[in-house]
């Protein structure tokens, strides 16, 4: 019997470190805070944690701007805390995935400081992407080297004091590395080993498709920034990097893995990253991008499974992350019926957990947290806010610290009397983990029950699924002994055959109410 590697059907919980739990009272979450909550995560029933970057960073982009890849930012703790965390995570029977950010560093990284101090054409500059500008319309005026936009708004180039421009696909504080320079490659291979030696079980690779840019640096000329045949992402050279990384991961025991954050515009392109000698998984954002619609859910799930099928890799599913509007709020639109997003989020969880492959949860979704839409302007920290001249609010609304206990800010996130780095809503008393833990009708209780059910059935579920006939507003599918029914409409529909095991709102006899999900033990008649 071959054992299934742990990540193939794992439920991974994304910890946004800055907002998870603050042990030292500086208003920001930290590694010790995570350690103190491992019992909560084990009891929730997840298999692994993914930590967003906790490395030394000025936090121009919440830590995705790394100044030292081999150390912990003092705000988040120390390397010793990290080692203690790894040991405790494992002692709780959980795995640990850390984020690695290879596309760009912080502008405070010693290499970039060195590059700025060195002349154009120097080896120090060749670790990043420096280019001369282009003549502008008027004499003496200069334009950036090409028309590439930053993902956060504005141009992807910033001019330095000596006139050269450097590339940053994200904020100007995040200069892109030049992956054609062998020094960059070997540096990252050493960084991988550094964290593997400390016991991590895997990596989430940030901007995994972005490392190589088309050597011509041609203009986009109206093409989509992310297009696979465009000049910015998914250049073929990137695959060689992941082949080398895979060999490193394979040198270590214990099923170490890597999952790439790969945004592509086609399934064929996605599959390339999953060749047997490359990455183990890629994020598939299809469910996250779909609206509340049975047809859309069925279509995107079919396409997502089809995309990975030829590779033998398992699909991955996500409803929320630190980069997107929380799905409780997303599912409220466009109807705006009070409570509808919450009901739909509960129902969607059952689909997420019933699909084959692994599920990535985002901290706070188990508490049913909504997006915080009314953060004061002066509190906003996401670079998107300023880079779009305050046109787009950015991602702070899904990064508000977690409410653990109590009836007012900081709700047990920080020690009493401390102001968390983002203000927390006044009406979160009933949403705290403490309040929900003792309420059997809470979202937290529901998540625990659903995760326990998935775990109980995991060994009996085949890798594929069979779509069952359903009314137009519903999705029904079966995986061996498990049937999932999701009714995205407003009116009740008849349940498929089977014995209900868990439902997101009470059933009416054999009717599944609108905006409800149900898992059933498949009866023989459903075959
Ligand atoms: C991360 C973002 C980050 C960006 C730049 C992403 O894909 O998930 O949070 O801002 O990469 O590093």
XYZ file of C-alpha atoms and ligand atoms in Angstrom:
539
model
C 0.000 0.000 0.000
C 1.393 3.417 -0.899
C 0.745 6.075 1.677
C -0.842 9.258 0.421
C 1.550 12.155 1.031
C 0.104 14.389 3.731
C -0.384 17.450 1.560
C -2.527 15.761 -1.091
C -5.699 16.033 0.919
C -4.589 18.311 3.741
C -6.655 21.117 5.183
C -4.174 23.945 5.543
C -4.909 26.969 7.716
C -3.366 30.247 6.612
C -2.002 32.235 9.537
C -1.563 35.915 8.732
C 1.087 36.267 11.412
C 0.656 39.966 12.099
C -3.037 39.502 12.869
C -3.244 36.127 14.581
C -2.259 36.538 18.244
C -0.079 39.141 19.966
C 1.830 37.720 22.933
C 4.151 40.626 23.730
C 1.710 43.522 23.596
C 3.105 45.498 20.658
C -0.256 45.347 18.881
C 0.989 42.889 16.235
C 0.727 39.124 16.211
C 3.872 37.056 16.731
C 5.303 33.555 16.772
C 4.780 33.075 20.502
C 1.166 34.072 19.993
C 0.801 31.304 17.423
C 2.411 28.827 19.823
C -0.119 29.725 22.475
C -3.004 28.928 20.121
C -1.875 25.615 18.695
C -4.387 23.752 20.845
C -7.140 25.795 19.208
C -5.895 24.865 15.737
C -5.553 21.201 16.592
C -9.079 21.183 18.035
C -10.346 22.972 14.953
C -9.135 19.939 13.045
C -6.759 21.327 10.420
C -3.709 19.385 9.267
C -1.182 22.120 8.631
C -0.454 25.818 9.053
C 0.854 28.163 6.419
C 2.568 31.193 7.935
C 2.727 34.415 5.935
C 6.180 36.088 6.024
C 7.592 36.766 9.498
C 11.099 37.633 8.284
C 12.933 40.886 8.965
C 10.972 43.494 7.070
C 9.968 47.148 7.131
C 6.431 45.869 6.366
C 5.897 48.103 3.357
C 3.751 45.220 2.052
C 2.925 43.423 5.283
C 6.160 41.411 5.245
C 6.159 40.469 1.540
C 9.105 42.859 1.437
C 11.884 40.869 3.045
C 15.087 42.527 4.275
C 16.659 39.372 5.740
C 15.459 35.964 4.578
C 17.237 34.146 7.381
C 15.888 35.925 10.421
C 12.648 36.719 12.226
C 11.518 40.330 12.459
C 11.835 41.453 16.100
C 8.142 42.415 16.001
C 7.301 38.763 15.416
C 9.911 37.145 17.655
C 13.279 35.454 17.256
C 14.750 32.431 15.529
C 14.612 30.691 18.872
C 10.846 31.331 18.975
C 10.626 29.908 15.488
C 12.425 26.715 16.490
C 10.147 26.358 19.494
C 7.143 26.890 17.243
C 8.242 24.191 14.788
C 8.700 21.735 17.647
C 5.300 22.574 19.120
C 3.508 22.434 15.783
C 4.860 18.953 15.256
C 4.067 17.927 18.821
C 0.443 18.905 18.083
C 0.428 16.589 15.089
C 0.395 19.502 12.627
C 2.672 20.473 9.732
C 4.223 23.837 8.992
C 4.463 25.610 5.644
C 6.294 28.931 5.420
C 6.063 31.605 2.760
C 9.077 32.255 0.573
C 9.264 35.480 -1.426
C 11.695 35.010 -4.323
C 10.397 37.521 -6.863
C 11.493 40.614 -4.971
C 13.130 41.733 -1.761
C 12.647 44.785 0.389
C 14.427 47.953 -0.690
C 16.140 47.656 2.712
C 17.718 44.326 1.801
C 21.537 44.722 1.983
C 21.806 43.684 -1.669
C 19.520 46.483 -2.774
C 21.289 49.060 -0.585
C 24.511 47.901 -2.199
C 22.969 48.111 -5.643
C 21.846 51.701 -5.127
C 25.287 52.680 -3.893
C 27.012 51.006 -6.867
C 27.264 52.458 -10.381
C 25.114 51.378 -13.352
C 26.394 48.179 -14.915
C 28.016 46.972 -11.681
C 27.693 43.393 -10.375
C 25.742 44.740 -7.384
C 23.111 46.180 -9.734
C 22.868 42.976 -11.727
C 21.159 41.202 -8.812
C 18.123 43.395 -9.532
C 16.630 44.781 -12.708
C 17.980 48.206 -13.557
C 17.420 49.790 -16.969
C 17.852 53.196 -18.557
C 14.670 55.168 -19.126
C 13.257 56.294 -22.461
C 13.103 59.837 -23.779
C 9.837 61.552 -22.877
C 7.630 63.848 -24.952
C 9.427 67.039 -24.003
C 13.167 67.699 -24.024
C 14.824 66.594 -20.771
C 11.840 64.448 -19.850
C 12.194 60.715 -19.313
C 9.759 57.807 -19.339
C 10.129 54.414 -17.640
C 11.901 51.688 -19.659
C 8.565 50.126 -20.660
C 4.815 50.313 -20.030
C 4.538 47.640 -17.329
C 2.185 48.541 -14.480
C 2.750 47.669 -10.833
C 0.150 45.203 -9.545
C -0.568 47.752 -6.811
C -1.163 50.698 -9.160
C 1.143 53.134 -10.948
C 4.151 52.179 -13.045
C 6.374 49.177 -12.242
C 9.514 51.302 -12.438
C 11.092 53.863 -10.124
C 13.900 56.198 -11.130
C 16.992 56.270 -8.934
C 19.089 59.340 -8.167
C 21.620 58.523 -10.879
C 18.952 58.210 -13.555
C 18.622 54.415 -13.888
C 15.227 52.877 -13.256
C 14.566 49.683 -11.282
C 11.699 47.278 -11.749
C 9.155 46.480 -9.041
C 6.103 44.511 -10.078
C 4.591 45.444 -6.687
C 5.385 48.426 -4.432
C 8.433 50.583 -5.063
C 9.817 49.183 -1.788
C 9.846 45.715 -3.424
C 12.563 45.669 -6.135
C 12.422 42.593 -8.388
C 15.391 40.254 -8.377
C 17.205 39.416 -11.592
C 16.829 35.645 -11.749
C 19.186 35.456 -14.709
C 21.962 36.142 -12.222
C 23.280 32.816 -10.811
C 24.003 34.473 -7.474
C 20.257 34.994 -6.947
C 19.572 31.336 -7.656
C 22.162 30.042 -5.273
C 21.113 32.481 -2.575
C 17.548 31.154 -2.669
C 18.677 27.559 -2.697
C 20.582 28.294 0.502
C 17.543 30.036 1.991
C 15.410 26.971 1.291
C 17.936 24.777 3.035
C 18.121 27.161 5.971
C 14.409 26.710 6.720
C 14.321 23.024 5.773
C 17.127 22.414 8.238
C 14.984 24.126 10.870
C 12.240 21.609 10.196
C 9.623 23.254 7.975
C 7.415 20.854 6.031
C 6.939 23.031 3.007
C 6.932 26.374 1.267
C 4.286 28.579 -0.239
C 6.042 30.330 -3.106
C 4.967 33.919 -3.514
C 4.503 35.240 -7.071
C 5.823 31.905 -8.305
C 5.228 32.654 -11.976
C 7.001 36.010 -11.932
C 10.690 35.319 -11.449
C 11.747 35.611 -15.076
C 10.722 38.452 -17.284
C 10.974 38.367 -21.042
C 14.574 39.293 -21.794
C 13.430 41.864 -24.366
C 11.436 43.808 -21.763
C 8.964 44.547 -24.520
C 5.933 46.691 -23.834
C 2.699 45.019 -22.814
C 0.945 47.165 -25.368
C -2.527 46.582 -23.954
C -2.050 42.879 -23.270
C -3.228 41.593 -19.883
C -0.450 41.939 -17.309
C -0.811 38.282 -16.329
C -1.131 36.768 -19.810
C 0.897 33.575 -20.096
C 2.205 34.698 -23.477
C 2.934 38.176 -22.174
C 6.380 39.427 -21.173
C 5.939 39.421 -17.382
C 4.751 36.077 -16.007
C 5.264 32.389 -16.722
C 8.390 32.675 -18.823
C 9.676 29.167 -19.559
C 12.948 29.734 -17.677
C 11.111 29.687 -14.348
C 10.602 25.938 -14.507
C 14.267 25.201 -14.227
C 14.286 26.981 -10.864
C 11.509 24.735 -9.538
C 13.231 21.620 -10.830
C 16.253 22.567 -8.783
C 14.088 23.376 -5.757
C 12.341 20.036 -6.080
C 15.647 18.237 -5.978
C 16.488 20.070 -2.758
C 13.119 19.231 -1.178
C 13.568 15.604 -2.151
C 16.918 15.451 -0.380
C 15.084 15.892 2.910
C 13.018 13.229 4.611
C 9.394 13.583 5.615
C 7.493 14.607 2.492
C 8.574 18.240 2.235
C 6.490 20.113 -0.284
C 6.049 23.338 -2.220
C 2.905 25.084 -3.395
C 3.171 27.890 -5.899
C 1.070 31.006 -6.027
C 0.608 30.860 -9.772
C -1.858 33.103 -11.535
C -2.159 32.026 -15.119
C -4.694 32.498 -17.836
C -4.931 28.879 -18.856
C -4.944 25.362 -17.425
C -2.162 24.152 -19.726
C 0.161 26.716 -18.274
C -0.775 25.778 -14.716
C -0.058 22.118 -15.365
C 3.526 22.900 -16.383
C 4.345 23.803 -12.786
C 3.053 20.431 -11.638
C 5.274 18.222 -13.739
C 6.562 15.400 -11.546
C 9.941 17.038 -11.072
C 8.548 20.483 -10.195
C 6.060 21.744 -7.609
C 3.722 19.522 -5.629
C 0.800 21.906 -5.806
C -0.321 25.236 -7.156
C -3.081 27.391 -5.771
C -6.243 27.209 -7.788
C -8.225 30.350 -7.204
C -11.242 29.334 -9.259
C -13.691 28.946 -6.375
C -12.532 32.166 -4.828
C -13.202 34.008 -8.061
C -16.610 32.419 -8.691
C -19.797 34.116 -7.600
C -22.555 32.393 -5.673
C -23.887 30.301 -8.532
C -24.363 26.565 -8.888
C -23.452 26.665 -12.561
C -20.286 28.603 -11.868
C -19.243 26.332 -9.027
C -19.734 23.222 -11.130
C -17.962 24.716 -14.127
C -14.959 26.052 -12.252
C -14.551 22.906 -10.172
C -14.693 20.768 -13.323
C -12.132 22.961 -15.041
C -9.858 23.058 -12.003
C -9.846 19.276 -11.698
C -9.309 18.895 -15.418
C -6.376 21.292 -15.299
C -4.415 19.170 -12.844
C -5.627 15.717 -13.910
C -2.889 15.046 -16.481
C -0.215 15.841 -13.901
C -1.421 13.442 -11.227
C -1.353 16.312 -8.707
C -4.359 16.904 -6.489
C -6.399 20.078 -6.931
C -6.362 22.840 -4.324
C -9.295 24.974 -3.225
C -9.527 28.364 -1.584
C -12.436 30.605 -0.600
C -10.563 33.416 1.147
C -7.022 34.616 1.758
C -5.122 37.646 3.010
C -5.390 39.090 -0.504
C -9.123 38.950 -1.093
C -12.427 40.148 0.321
C -13.617 37.675 2.938
C -16.199 35.364 1.433
C -18.905 36.094 4.011
C -18.956 39.600 2.564
C -18.401 38.517 -1.023
C -21.420 36.227 -0.880
C -23.571 39.074 0.393
C -23.329 40.700 -2.980
C -25.357 41.712 -4.861
C -28.416 40.843 -2.728
C -27.395 42.478 0.562
C -29.970 40.444 2.487
C -28.768 40.529 6.115
C -27.095 37.264 7.097
C -27.102 35.797 3.604
C -23.315 35.874 3.232
C -22.903 34.071 6.516
C -25.368 31.337 5.540
C -23.714 30.910 2.154
C -20.230 30.776 3.646
C -21.376 27.965 5.909
C -22.849 26.084 2.983
C -19.792 26.656 0.790
C -17.521 25.113 3.408
C -19.196 21.765 2.887
C -18.511 21.889 -0.836
C -14.920 22.980 -0.222
C -14.301 20.086 2.130
C -16.083 17.497 0.015
C -14.092 18.205 -3.148
C -11.059 16.019 -3.817
C -7.662 17.566 -3.086
C -6.598 19.972 -0.423
C -8.363 22.968 1.054
C -6.677 26.166 2.182
C -8.600 28.033 4.886
C -7.882 31.611 5.900
C -7.720 32.559 9.562
C -10.981 33.914 10.878
C -13.221 32.232 8.328
C -13.946 29.638 11.026
C -15.334 32.528 13.079
C -17.462 33.738 10.172
C -15.622 37.050 10.109
C -16.795 39.525 7.504
C -14.571 41.967 5.639
C -14.138 45.138 7.697
C -15.300 47.770 5.269
C -15.196 50.879 7.433
C -11.570 51.113 8.521
C -10.610 54.743 8.989
C -8.465 56.080 6.154
C -5.557 56.847 8.451
C -5.452 53.234 9.651
C -5.014 51.709 6.205
C -1.599 50.211 5.540
C -1.920 48.235 2.332
C 0.290 49.896 -0.327
C -2.588 49.525 -2.796
C -4.417 52.330 -0.953
C -1.771 55.002 -1.561
C -0.542 53.668 -4.900
C -4.022 53.999 -6.355
C -4.376 57.498 -4.895
C -6.867 56.098 -2.374
C -9.142 54.869 -5.127
C -8.916 51.214 -4.032
C -9.215 50.416 -0.337
C -6.806 47.478 -0.574
C -6.622 44.372 1.574
C -6.576 45.655 5.152
C -10.236 44.756 5.640
C -9.489 41.031 5.631
C -6.379 41.451 7.794
C -8.016 42.850 10.929
C -6.692 40.967 13.990
C -8.566 37.915 15.201
C -11.003 38.317 18.087
C -10.191 35.659 20.680
C -12.174 36.636 23.765
C -13.828 39.451 25.695
C -16.305 42.090 24.675
C -14.196 44.944 23.338
C -10.990 45.687 21.465
C -8.458 44.089 21.609
C -10.710 41.041 22.167
C -7.868 38.974 23.586
C -5.753 39.488 20.461
C -3.338 41.654 22.446
C -3.040 42.029 26.201
C -5.740 44.345 27.589
C -5.161 48.031 27.052
C -3.091 47.537 23.875
C -4.301 48.948 20.562
C -3.979 46.409 17.765
C -2.244 47.504 14.567
C -5.611 47.761 12.823
C -8.720 48.805 14.752
C -11.211 46.032 15.476
C -14.975 46.465 15.043
C -17.117 47.251 18.059
C -19.602 44.515 17.344
C -17.264 41.530 17.399
C -18.058 40.355 20.964
C -20.252 37.539 19.680
C -17.655 36.576 17.066
C -14.795 35.784 19.421
C -13.401 32.264 19.494
C -14.313 32.103 23.170
C -17.965 33.051 22.631
C -18.294 30.622 19.731
C -16.518 27.706 21.396
C -19.378 27.273 23.845
C -22.153 27.822 21.300
C -23.076 24.663 19.367
C -24.804 26.741 16.696
C -21.732 28.890 15.976
C -19.619 28.967 12.836
C -16.689 27.676 14.873
C -18.663 24.655 16.069
C -19.747 24.030 12.475
C -16.175 24.181 11.158
C -15.046 21.753 13.842
C -17.799 19.344 12.999
C -17.218 19.562 9.262
C -13.457 19.095 9.599
C -13.923 16.125 11.914
C -16.303 14.561 9.416
C -13.840 15.054 6.575
C -11.083 13.489 8.618
C -13.241 10.533 9.583
C -14.127 9.796 5.971
C -10.819 10.734 4.330
C -9.573 7.193 3.783
C -12.778 6.074 2.095
C -13.018 8.853 -0.448
C -11.851 8.289 -4.016
C -9.692 10.920 -5.733
C -12.355 11.789 -8.276
C -15.995 12.728 -8.125
C -19.172 12.076 -10.008
C -21.585 14.935 -10.719
C -25.161 13.958 -10.013
C -28.230 15.367 -11.697
C -29.599 18.327 -9.822
C -32.018 21.198 -10.251
C -30.409 24.147 -12.003
C -29.819 26.143 -8.837
C -28.019 23.307 -7.070
C -24.788 21.301 -7.302
C -24.791 17.638 -6.298
C -21.753 15.393 -6.444
C -20.708 12.105 -5.033
C -17.383 10.678 -3.909
C -17.915 7.069 -2.956
C -19.692 7.030 0.388
C -20.066 10.817 0.515
C -22.545 12.997 -1.335
C -22.434 16.784 -1.267
C -25.465 18.905 -2.058
C -25.303 22.671 -2.318
C -28.366 24.752 -3.049
C -27.383 28.179 -4.325
C -30.964 29.180 -5.103
C -33.564 30.717 -2.819
C -36.143 27.919 -3.033
C -35.820 24.470 -1.486
C -34.815 21.535 -3.693
C -35.184 17.813 -3.096
C -32.058 16.250 -1.546
C -30.163 13.607 -3.472
C -30.345 10.074 -1.994
C -28.436 9.387 1.207
C -28.544 9.953 4.916
C -27.800 13.517 5.971
C -24.657 13.764 8.089
C -24.221 17.511 8.371
C -26.225 20.430 7.087
C -25.544 24.161 7.194
C -29.177 25.058 8.007
C -31.949 22.713 9.173
C -33.538 20.572 6.448
C -37.282 20.464 5.831
C -37.778 16.734 5.633
C -36.065 15.695 2.419
C -35.885 19.251 1.170
C -32.673 21.260 1.108
C -33.479 24.934 1.811
C -32.034 27.759 -0.295
C -28.462 28.904 0.455
C -27.754 25.633 2.215
C -25.230 22.842 1.934
C -25.534 19.282 3.150
C -23.229 16.274 3.316
C -24.888 12.894 3.100
C -23.768 9.343 3.510
C -24.484 8.063 0.027
C -27.203 5.443 -0.068
C -26.936 2.471 -2.439
C -29.679 3.958 -4.630
C -27.441 6.893 -5.447
C -24.970 4.649 -7.269
C 0.954 37.980 -1.817
C 0.540 39.378 -1.528
C 1.722 40.283 -1.805
C 2.279 40.065 -3.218
C 3.632 40.657 -3.390
C 1.165 38.098 -3.305
O 0.727 37.323 -4.127
O 0.001 37.012 -1.490
O 0.046 39.551 -0.240
O 1.315 41.601 -1.684
O 2.395 38.712 -3.508
O 4.561 39.941 -2.657
